[in-house]
């Protein structure tokens, strides 16, 4: 995670961050959020209700010998997708039932659209245990960045130092992972941005939209 944060240089005397073009989904909103009390979701409640060692002992596995990366400790992809699907299991079951109906009725276009969605949705990869556990601790449990406690290479990261990089946040009203208000909370951390440079937006009745986009104003 610190490698990611290092791409956002937040010291006021440097100009390079103003030329960055970074688009991050989901977690940056939580990184910027002060506490899960802002639009808490089931994900926030789960992560904050258990100590870090619970996650290390219950969701971290070891890559088997017959696979590349053997013996590495990871957060397995199959656990990720199981967690995602369990939050809206009825919706996914209904989607597959509808897919079957479309195939029977010869509606190949609708069936192809559903298949394309799940081809992407079900494509997950194992995460290194170090990255996963650090994210759980620093982002969800401690909210280190907005509290001024997150450092990279020994230097504190200060979002309030951002002066020119435009900030656009988008969130889905019914999103299960990033609750309403979490991406908008990022704007409270960048007071130096003028109104035209910072704009929050919430997509009504929408589930999958959640992002924080950092785009350059010039060059």
PDB file of C-alpha atoms in Angstrom:
ATOM      1  CA  UNK A   1       0.000   0.000   0.000  1.00  0.00           C
ATOM      2  CA  UNK A   2       2.840   2.411   0.754  1.00  0.00           C
ATOM      3  CA  UNK A   3       4.060   1.936  -2.815  1.00  0.00           C
ATOM      4  CA  UNK A   4       0.662   3.175  -3.956  1.00  0.00           C
ATOM      5  CA  UNK A   5       0.713   6.120  -1.589  1.00  0.00           C
ATOM      6  CA  UNK A   6       4.213   7.103  -2.688  1.00  0.00           C
ATOM      7  CA  UNK A   7       2.764   7.929  -6.121  1.00  0.00           C
ATOM      8  CA  UNK A   8       0.750  10.674  -4.449  1.00  0.00           C
ATOM      9  CA  UNK A   9       3.456  13.032  -3.225  1.00  0.00           C
ATOM     10  CA  UNK A  10       1.669  15.349  -0.859  1.00  0.00           C
ATOM     11  CA  UNK A  11       4.320  17.819   0.247  1.00  0.00           C
ATOM     12  CA  UNK A  12       3.503  21.466  -0.558  1.00  0.00           C
ATOM     13  CA  UNK A  13       6.932  22.337  -2.013  1.00  0.00           C
ATOM     14  CA  UNK A  14       6.847  19.740  -4.805  1.00  0.00           C
ATOM     15  CA  UNK A  15       5.158  20.266  -8.165  1.00  0.00           C
ATOM     16  CA  UNK A  16       5.290  16.739  -9.571  1.00  0.00           C
ATOM     17  CA  UNK A  17       2.050  15.527  -7.909  1.00  0.00           C
ATOM     18  CA  UNK A  18       0.105  18.136  -9.840  1.00  0.00           C
ATOM     19  CA  UNK A  19       0.932  16.293 -13.037  1.00  0.00           C
ATOM     20  CA  UNK A  20      -0.133  12.878 -11.818  1.00  0.00           C
ATOM     21  CA  UNK A  21      -3.053  11.096 -13.436  1.00  0.00           C
ATOM     22  CA  UNK A  22      -4.184   8.419 -11.031  1.00  0.00           C
ATOM     23  CA  UNK A  23      -7.514   6.640 -10.971  1.00  0.00           C
ATOM     24  CA  UNK A  24      -8.193   4.407  -8.017  1.00  0.00           C
ATOM     25  CA  UNK A  25     -11.353   2.516  -7.128  1.00  0.00           C
ATOM     26  CA  UNK A  26     -12.846   1.817  -3.740  1.00  0.00           C
ATOM     27  CA  UNK A  27     -10.041   1.768  -1.212  1.00  0.00           C
ATOM     28  CA  UNK A  28      -8.687   5.293  -1.685  1.00  0.00           C
ATOM     29  CA  UNK A  29     -12.039   6.601  -0.511  1.00  0.00           C
ATOM     30  CA  UNK A  30     -11.608   4.614   2.692  1.00  0.00           C
ATOM     31  CA  UNK A  31      -7.968   5.682   2.968  1.00  0.00           C
ATOM     32  CA  UNK A  32      -9.155   9.295   2.917  1.00  0.00           C
ATOM     33  CA  UNK A  33     -12.070   8.681   5.298  1.00  0.00           C
ATOM     34  CA  UNK A  34     -11.651   9.497   8.985  1.00  0.00           C
ATOM     35  CA  UNK A  35     -13.804   6.713  10.375  1.00  0.00           C
ATOM     36  CA  UNK A  36     -16.170   4.008   9.272  1.00  0.00           C
ATOM     37  CA  UNK A  37     -18.941   5.969  11.016  1.00  0.00           C
ATOM     38  CA  UNK A  38     -19.214   7.864   7.727  1.00  0.00           C
ATOM     39  CA  UNK A  39     -21.559   5.630   5.746  1.00  0.00           C
ATOM     40  CA  UNK A  40     -20.407   2.363   7.388  1.00  0.00           C
ATOM     41  CA  UNK A  41     -21.047  -0.807   5.395  1.00  0.00           C
ATOM     42  CA  UNK A  42     -20.931  -4.484   6.304  1.00  0.00           C
ATOM     43  CA  UNK A  43     -17.332  -4.512   5.149  1.00  0.00           C
ATOM     44  CA  UNK A  44     -16.423  -1.700   7.564  1.00  0.00           C
ATOM     45  CA  UNK A  45     -18.276  -3.416  10.401  1.00  0.00           C
ATOM     46  CA  UNK A  46     -16.582  -6.759   9.754  1.00  0.00           C
ATOM     47  CA  UNK A  47     -13.076  -5.318   9.560  1.00  0.00           C
ATOM     48  CA  UNK A  48     -13.439  -3.153  12.654  1.00  0.00           C
ATOM     49  CA  UNK A  49     -15.113  -5.842  14.769  1.00  0.00           C
ATOM     50  CA  UNK A  50     -12.125  -8.207  14.687  1.00  0.00           C
ATOM     51  CA  UNK A  51      -8.439  -7.775  15.575  1.00  0.00           C
ATOM     52  CA  UNK A  52      -5.802  -7.954  12.863  1.00  0.00           C
ATOM     53  CA  UNK A  53      -4.560 -11.374  13.968  1.00  0.00           C
ATOM     54  CA  UNK A  54      -8.029 -12.806  13.317  1.00  0.00           C
ATOM     55  CA  UNK A  55      -7.629 -12.005   9.629  1.00  0.00           C
ATOM     56  CA  UNK A  56      -4.103 -13.399   9.586  1.00  0.00           C
ATOM     57  CA  UNK A  57      -5.231 -16.680  11.094  1.00  0.00           C
ATOM     58  CA  UNK A  58      -8.515 -17.086   9.201  1.00  0.00           C
ATOM     59  CA  UNK A  59      -8.160 -15.673   5.678  1.00  0.00           C
ATOM     60  CA  UNK A  60      -4.454 -15.948   4.877  1.00  0.00           C
ATOM     61  CA  UNK A  61      -3.304 -19.101   3.099  1.00  0.00           C
ATOM     62  CA  UNK A  62      -0.170 -20.536   1.518  1.00  0.00           C
ATOM     63  CA  UNK A  63       0.208 -21.115  -2.217  1.00  0.00           C
ATOM     64  CA  UNK A  64       0.514 -24.894  -2.871  1.00  0.00           C
ATOM     65  CA  UNK A  65       3.777 -26.297  -4.204  1.00  0.00           C
ATOM     66  CA  UNK A  66       2.401 -27.116  -7.656  1.00  0.00           C
ATOM     67  CA  UNK A  67       1.594 -23.457  -8.446  1.00  0.00           C
ATOM     68  CA  UNK A  68       3.808 -20.468  -9.309  1.00  0.00           C
ATOM     69  CA  UNK A  69       4.648 -18.519  -6.168  1.00  0.00           C
ATOM     70  CA  UNK A  70       4.625 -21.698  -4.107  1.00  0.00           C
ATOM     71  CA  UNK A  71       4.711 -21.211  -0.333  1.00  0.00           C
ATOM     72  CA  UNK A  72       3.938 -17.505  -0.537  1.00  0.00           C
ATOM     73  CA  UNK A  73       1.390 -16.309   2.003  1.00  0.00           C
ATOM     74  CA  UNK A  74      -1.631 -14.773   0.272  1.00  0.00           C
ATOM     75  CA  UNK A  75      -5.217 -13.680   0.674  1.00  0.00           C
ATOM     76  CA  UNK A  76      -6.715 -16.191  -1.826  1.00  0.00           C
ATOM     77  CA  UNK A  77      -8.761 -14.957  -4.749  1.00  0.00           C
ATOM     78  CA  UNK A  78     -11.458 -17.549  -4.127  1.00  0.00           C
ATOM     79  CA  UNK A  79     -12.094 -16.039  -0.704  1.00  0.00           C
ATOM     80  CA  UNK A  80     -12.393 -12.582  -2.237  1.00  0.00           C
ATOM     81  CA  UNK A  81     -14.979 -13.619  -4.788  1.00  0.00           C
ATOM     82  CA  UNK A  82     -16.887 -15.677  -2.218  1.00  0.00           C
ATOM     83  CA  UNK A  83     -17.120 -12.604  -0.023  1.00  0.00           C
ATOM     84  CA  UNK A  84     -18.246 -10.381  -2.878  1.00  0.00           C
ATOM     85  CA  UNK A  85     -20.952 -12.780  -4.015  1.00  0.00           C
ATOM     86  CA  UNK A  86     -22.237 -13.542  -0.520  1.00  0.00           C
ATOM     87  CA  UNK A  87     -23.227  -9.903  -0.023  1.00  0.00           C
ATOM     88  CA  UNK A  88     -25.756 -10.158  -2.873  1.00  0.00           C
ATOM     89  CA  UNK A  89     -26.205 -13.885  -3.365  1.00  0.00           C
ATOM     90  CA  UNK A  90     -29.850 -13.661  -4.468  1.00  0.00           C
ATOM     91  CA  UNK A  91     -28.920 -11.101  -7.102  1.00  0.00           C
ATOM     92  CA  UNK A  92     -26.224 -13.345  -8.556  1.00  0.00           C
ATOM     93  CA  UNK A  93     -28.466 -16.419  -8.535  1.00  0.00           C
ATOM     94  CA  UNK A  94     -31.185 -14.474 -10.322  1.00  0.00           C
ATOM     95  CA  UNK A  95     -28.654 -13.230 -12.872  1.00  0.00           C
ATOM     96  CA  UNK A  96     -27.691 -16.793 -13.781  1.00  0.00           C
ATOM     97  CA  UNK A  97     -31.329 -17.850 -13.944  1.00  0.00           C
ATOM     98  CA  UNK A  98     -31.959 -14.932 -16.293  1.00  0.00           C
ATOM     99  CA  UNK A  99     -28.919 -15.937 -18.342  1.00  0.00           C
ATOM    100  CA  UNK A 100     -30.343 -19.439 -18.745  1.00  0.00           C
ATOM    101  CA  UNK A 101     -33.737 -18.017 -19.737  1.00  0.00           C
ATOM    102  CA  UNK A 102     -32.108 -15.738 -22.317  1.00  0.00           C
ATOM    103  CA  UNK A 103     -30.282 -18.702 -23.855  1.00  0.00           C
ATOM    104  CA  UNK A 104     -33.519 -20.703 -24.103  1.00  0.00           C
ATOM    105  CA  UNK A 105     -35.349 -17.763 -25.661  1.00  0.00           C
ATOM    106  CA  UNK A 106     -32.559 -17.138 -28.139  1.00  0.00           C
ATOM    107  CA  UNK A 107     -31.682 -13.734 -26.712  1.00  0.00           C
ATOM    108  CA  UNK A 108     -27.962 -14.134 -27.365  1.00  0.00           C
ATOM    109  CA  UNK A 109     -27.215 -10.428 -26.939  1.00  0.00           C
ATOM    110  CA  UNK A 110     -28.502 -10.300 -23.355  1.00  0.00           C
ATOM    111  CA  UNK A 111     -26.832 -13.605 -22.544  1.00  0.00           C
ATOM    112  CA  UNK A 112     -23.520 -12.345 -23.923  1.00  0.00           C
ATOM    113  CA  UNK A 113     -23.760  -9.186 -21.827  1.00  0.00           C
ATOM    114  CA  UNK A 114     -24.296 -11.221 -18.654  1.00  0.00           C
ATOM    115  CA  UNK A 115     -21.424 -13.533 -19.526  1.00  0.00           C
ATOM    116  CA  UNK A 116     -19.131 -10.585 -20.214  1.00  0.00           C
ATOM    117  CA  UNK A 117     -19.961  -9.061 -16.840  1.00  0.00           C
ATOM    118  CA  UNK A 118     -19.218 -12.261 -14.933  1.00  0.00           C
ATOM    119  CA  UNK A 119     -16.089 -12.965 -16.950  1.00  0.00           C
ATOM    120  CA  UNK A 120     -14.706  -9.753 -15.452  1.00  0.00           C
ATOM    121  CA  UNK A 121     -16.419  -9.989 -12.060  1.00  0.00           C
ATOM    122  CA  UNK A 122     -15.080 -13.477 -11.367  1.00  0.00           C
ATOM    123  CA  UNK A 123     -11.542 -12.634 -12.446  1.00  0.00           C
ATOM    124  CA  UNK A 124      -9.676 -12.174  -9.179  1.00  0.00           C
ATOM    125  CA  UNK A 125      -6.130 -12.826  -8.098  1.00  0.00           C
ATOM    126  CA  UNK A 126      -4.424 -13.726  -4.855  1.00  0.00           C
ATOM    127  CA  UNK A 127      -3.174 -10.751  -2.868  1.00  0.00           C
ATOM    128  CA  UNK A 128       0.137 -10.862  -0.991  1.00  0.00           C
ATOM    129  CA  UNK A 129      -0.598 -11.340   2.687  1.00  0.00           C
ATOM    130  CA  UNK A 130       1.550  -8.336   3.615  1.00  0.00           C
ATOM    131  CA  UNK A 131      -0.441  -6.024   1.335  1.00  0.00           C
ATOM    132  CA  UNK A 132      -3.821  -7.334   2.490  1.00  0.00           C
ATOM    133  CA  UNK A 133      -3.046  -7.165   6.204  1.00  0.00           C
ATOM    134  CA  UNK A 134      -1.462  -3.717   5.922  1.00  0.00           C
ATOM    135  CA  UNK A 135      -4.539  -2.461   4.062  1.00  0.00           C
ATOM    136  CA  UNK A 136      -6.878  -3.892   6.708  1.00  0.00           C
ATOM    137  CA  UNK A 137      -4.850  -2.293   9.487  1.00  0.00           C
ATOM    138  CA  UNK A 138      -3.861   1.069   8.008  1.00  0.00           C
ATOM    139  CA  UNK A 139      -6.964   1.779   5.923  1.00  0.00           C
ATOM    140  CA  UNK A 140      -9.969   0.201   7.582  1.00  0.00           C
ATOM    141  CA  UNK A 141      -8.970  -0.100  11.239  1.00  0.00           C
ATOM    142  CA  UNK A 142      -6.642   2.820  11.907  1.00  0.00           C
ATOM    143  CA  UNK A 143      -7.599   5.273   9.112  1.00  0.00           C
ATOM    144  CA  UNK A 144      -3.980   6.335   9.231  1.00  0.00           C
ATOM    145  CA  UNK A 145      -3.906   8.813   6.332  1.00  0.00           C
ATOM    146  CA  UNK A 146      -6.681  11.177   7.428  1.00  0.00           C
ATOM    147  CA  UNK A 147      -5.436  10.991  11.010  1.00  0.00           C
ATOM    148  CA  UNK A 148      -2.013  12.171   9.887  1.00  0.00           C
ATOM    149  CA  UNK A 149      -0.336   8.941  11.006  1.00  0.00           C
ATOM    150  CA  UNK A 150       0.547   7.421   7.642  1.00  0.00           C
ATOM    151  CA  UNK A 151       4.175   7.789   6.567  1.00  0.00           C
ATOM    152  CA  UNK A 152       6.166   6.723   3.546  1.00  0.00           C
ATOM    153  CA  UNK A 153       9.937   6.514   3.688  1.00  0.00           C
ATOM    154  CA  UNK A 154       9.706   8.159   7.108  1.00  0.00           C
ATOM    155  CA  UNK A 155       7.806  11.213   5.849  1.00  0.00           C
ATOM    156  CA  UNK A 156       4.221  11.984   6.935  1.00  0.00           C
ATOM    157  CA  UNK A 157       1.644  12.242   4.168  1.00  0.00           C
ATOM    158  CA  UNK A 158      -0.487  15.389   4.262  1.00  0.00           C
ATOM    159  CA  UNK A 159      -3.515  15.466   1.888  1.00  0.00           C
ATOM    160  CA  UNK A 160      -4.220  19.085   2.822  1.00  0.00           C
ATOM    161  CA  UNK A 161      -1.073  20.086   0.908  1.00  0.00           C
ATOM    162  CA  UNK A 162      -2.706  19.265  -2.445  1.00  0.00           C
ATOM    163  CA  UNK A 163      -3.273  22.572  -4.239  1.00  0.00           C
ATOM    164  CA  UNK A 164      -3.758  22.021  -7.970  1.00  0.00           C
ATOM    165  CA  UNK A 165      -4.599  18.377  -8.667  1.00  0.00           C
ATOM    166  CA  UNK A 166      -8.307  18.115  -9.471  1.00  0.00           C
ATOM    167  CA  UNK A 167     -10.378  15.726  -7.373  1.00  0.00           C
ATOM    168  CA  UNK A 168     -13.550  14.035  -8.613  1.00  0.00           C
ATOM    169  CA  UNK A 169     -15.270  11.445  -6.433  1.00  0.00           C
ATOM    170  CA  UNK A 170     -18.114   9.188  -7.544  1.00  0.00           C
ATOM    171  CA  UNK A 171     -20.024   6.772  -5.341  1.00  0.00           C
ATOM    172  CA  UNK A 172     -23.004   4.479  -5.774  1.00  0.00           C
ATOM    173  CA  UNK A 173     -25.954   5.005  -3.457  1.00  0.00           C
ATOM    174  CA  UNK A 174     -26.375   1.256  -2.920  1.00  0.00           C
ATOM    175  CA  UNK A 175     -22.731   0.246  -2.963  1.00  0.00           C
ATOM    176  CA  UNK A 176     -21.945  -2.546  -0.502  1.00  0.00           C
ATOM    177  CA  UNK A 177     -18.277  -1.771   0.005  1.00  0.00           C
ATOM    178  CA  UNK A 178     -17.934   2.007  -0.051  1.00  0.00           C
ATOM    179  CA  UNK A 179     -20.898   3.591   1.730  1.00  0.00           C
ATOM    180  CA  UNK A 180     -22.567   6.888   0.919  1.00  0.00           C
ATOM    181  CA  UNK A 181     -20.444   9.763   2.143  1.00  0.00           C
ATOM    182  CA  UNK A 182     -17.127   7.897   2.188  1.00  0.00           C
ATOM    183  CA  UNK A 183     -15.803   9.181  -1.121  1.00  0.00           C
ATOM    184  CA  UNK A 184     -17.215  12.646  -0.458  1.00  0.00           C
ATOM    185  CA  UNK A 185     -15.295  12.673   2.821  1.00  0.00           C
ATOM    186  CA  UNK A 186     -12.120  12.850   0.744  1.00  0.00           C
ATOM    187  CA  UNK A 187     -12.961  16.477  -0.088  1.00  0.00           C
ATOM    188  CA  UNK A 188     -12.688  17.434   3.573  1.00  0.00           C
ATOM    189  CA  UNK A 189      -9.038  16.371   3.471  1.00  0.00           C
ATOM    190  CA  UNK A 190      -8.083  18.680   0.588  1.00  0.00           C
ATOM    191  CA  UNK A 191      -9.201  22.178   1.682  1.00  0.00           C
ATOM    192  CA  UNK A 192      -6.724  23.903  -0.637  1.00  0.00           C
ATOM    193  CA  UNK A 193      -8.683  22.901  -3.737  1.00  0.00           C
ATOM    194  CA  UNK A 194     -11.118  25.422  -5.165  1.00  0.00           C
ATOM    195  CA  UNK A 195     -14.706  24.453  -5.929  1.00  0.00           C
ATOM    196  CA  UNK A 196     -14.013  23.871  -9.604  1.00  0.00           C
ATOM    197  CA  UNK A 197     -11.150  21.550  -8.711  1.00  0.00           C
ATOM    198  CA  UNK A 198     -13.076  19.293  -6.323  1.00  0.00           C
ATOM    199  CA  UNK A 199     -16.448  17.780  -7.130  1.00  0.00           C
ATOM    200  CA  UNK A 200     -18.346  14.939  -5.413  1.00  0.00           C
ATOM    201  CA  UNK A 201     -21.124  12.974  -7.095  1.00  0.00           C
ATOM    202  CA  UNK A 202     -23.474  10.206  -5.955  1.00  0.00           C
ATOM    203  CA  UNK A 203     -25.176   7.927  -8.497  1.00  0.00           C
ATOM    204  CA  UNK A 204     -28.712   7.292  -7.239  1.00  0.00           C
ATOM    205  CA  UNK A 205     -29.789   3.654  -6.924  1.00  0.00           C
ATOM    206  CA  UNK A 206     -26.451   2.586  -8.378  1.00  0.00           C
ATOM    207  CA  UNK A 207     -24.388  -0.208  -6.892  1.00  0.00           C
ATOM    208  CA  UNK A 208     -21.052  -0.638  -8.676  1.00  0.00           C
ATOM    209  CA  UNK A 209     -19.865   2.947  -9.070  1.00  0.00           C
ATOM    210  CA  UNK A 210     -17.261   3.971  -6.583  1.00  0.00           C
ATOM    211  CA  UNK A 211     -14.101   5.804  -7.397  1.00  0.00           C
ATOM    212  CA  UNK A 212     -11.749   8.557  -6.525  1.00  0.00           C
ATOM    213  CA  UNK A 213     -10.094  10.073  -9.566  1.00  0.00           C
ATOM    214  CA  UNK A 214      -7.019  12.260  -9.509  1.00  0.00           C
ATOM    215  CA  UNK A 215      -6.431  14.018 -12.807  1.00  0.00           C
ATOM    216  CA  UNK A 216      -3.999  16.759 -13.884  1.00  0.00           C
ATOM    217  CA  UNK A 217      -5.268  20.295 -14.435  1.00  0.00           C
ATOM    218  CA  UNK A 218      -2.526  21.076 -16.897  1.00  0.00           C
ATOM    219  CA  UNK A 219      -0.121  19.240 -19.167  1.00  0.00           C
TER     220      UNK A 219
END
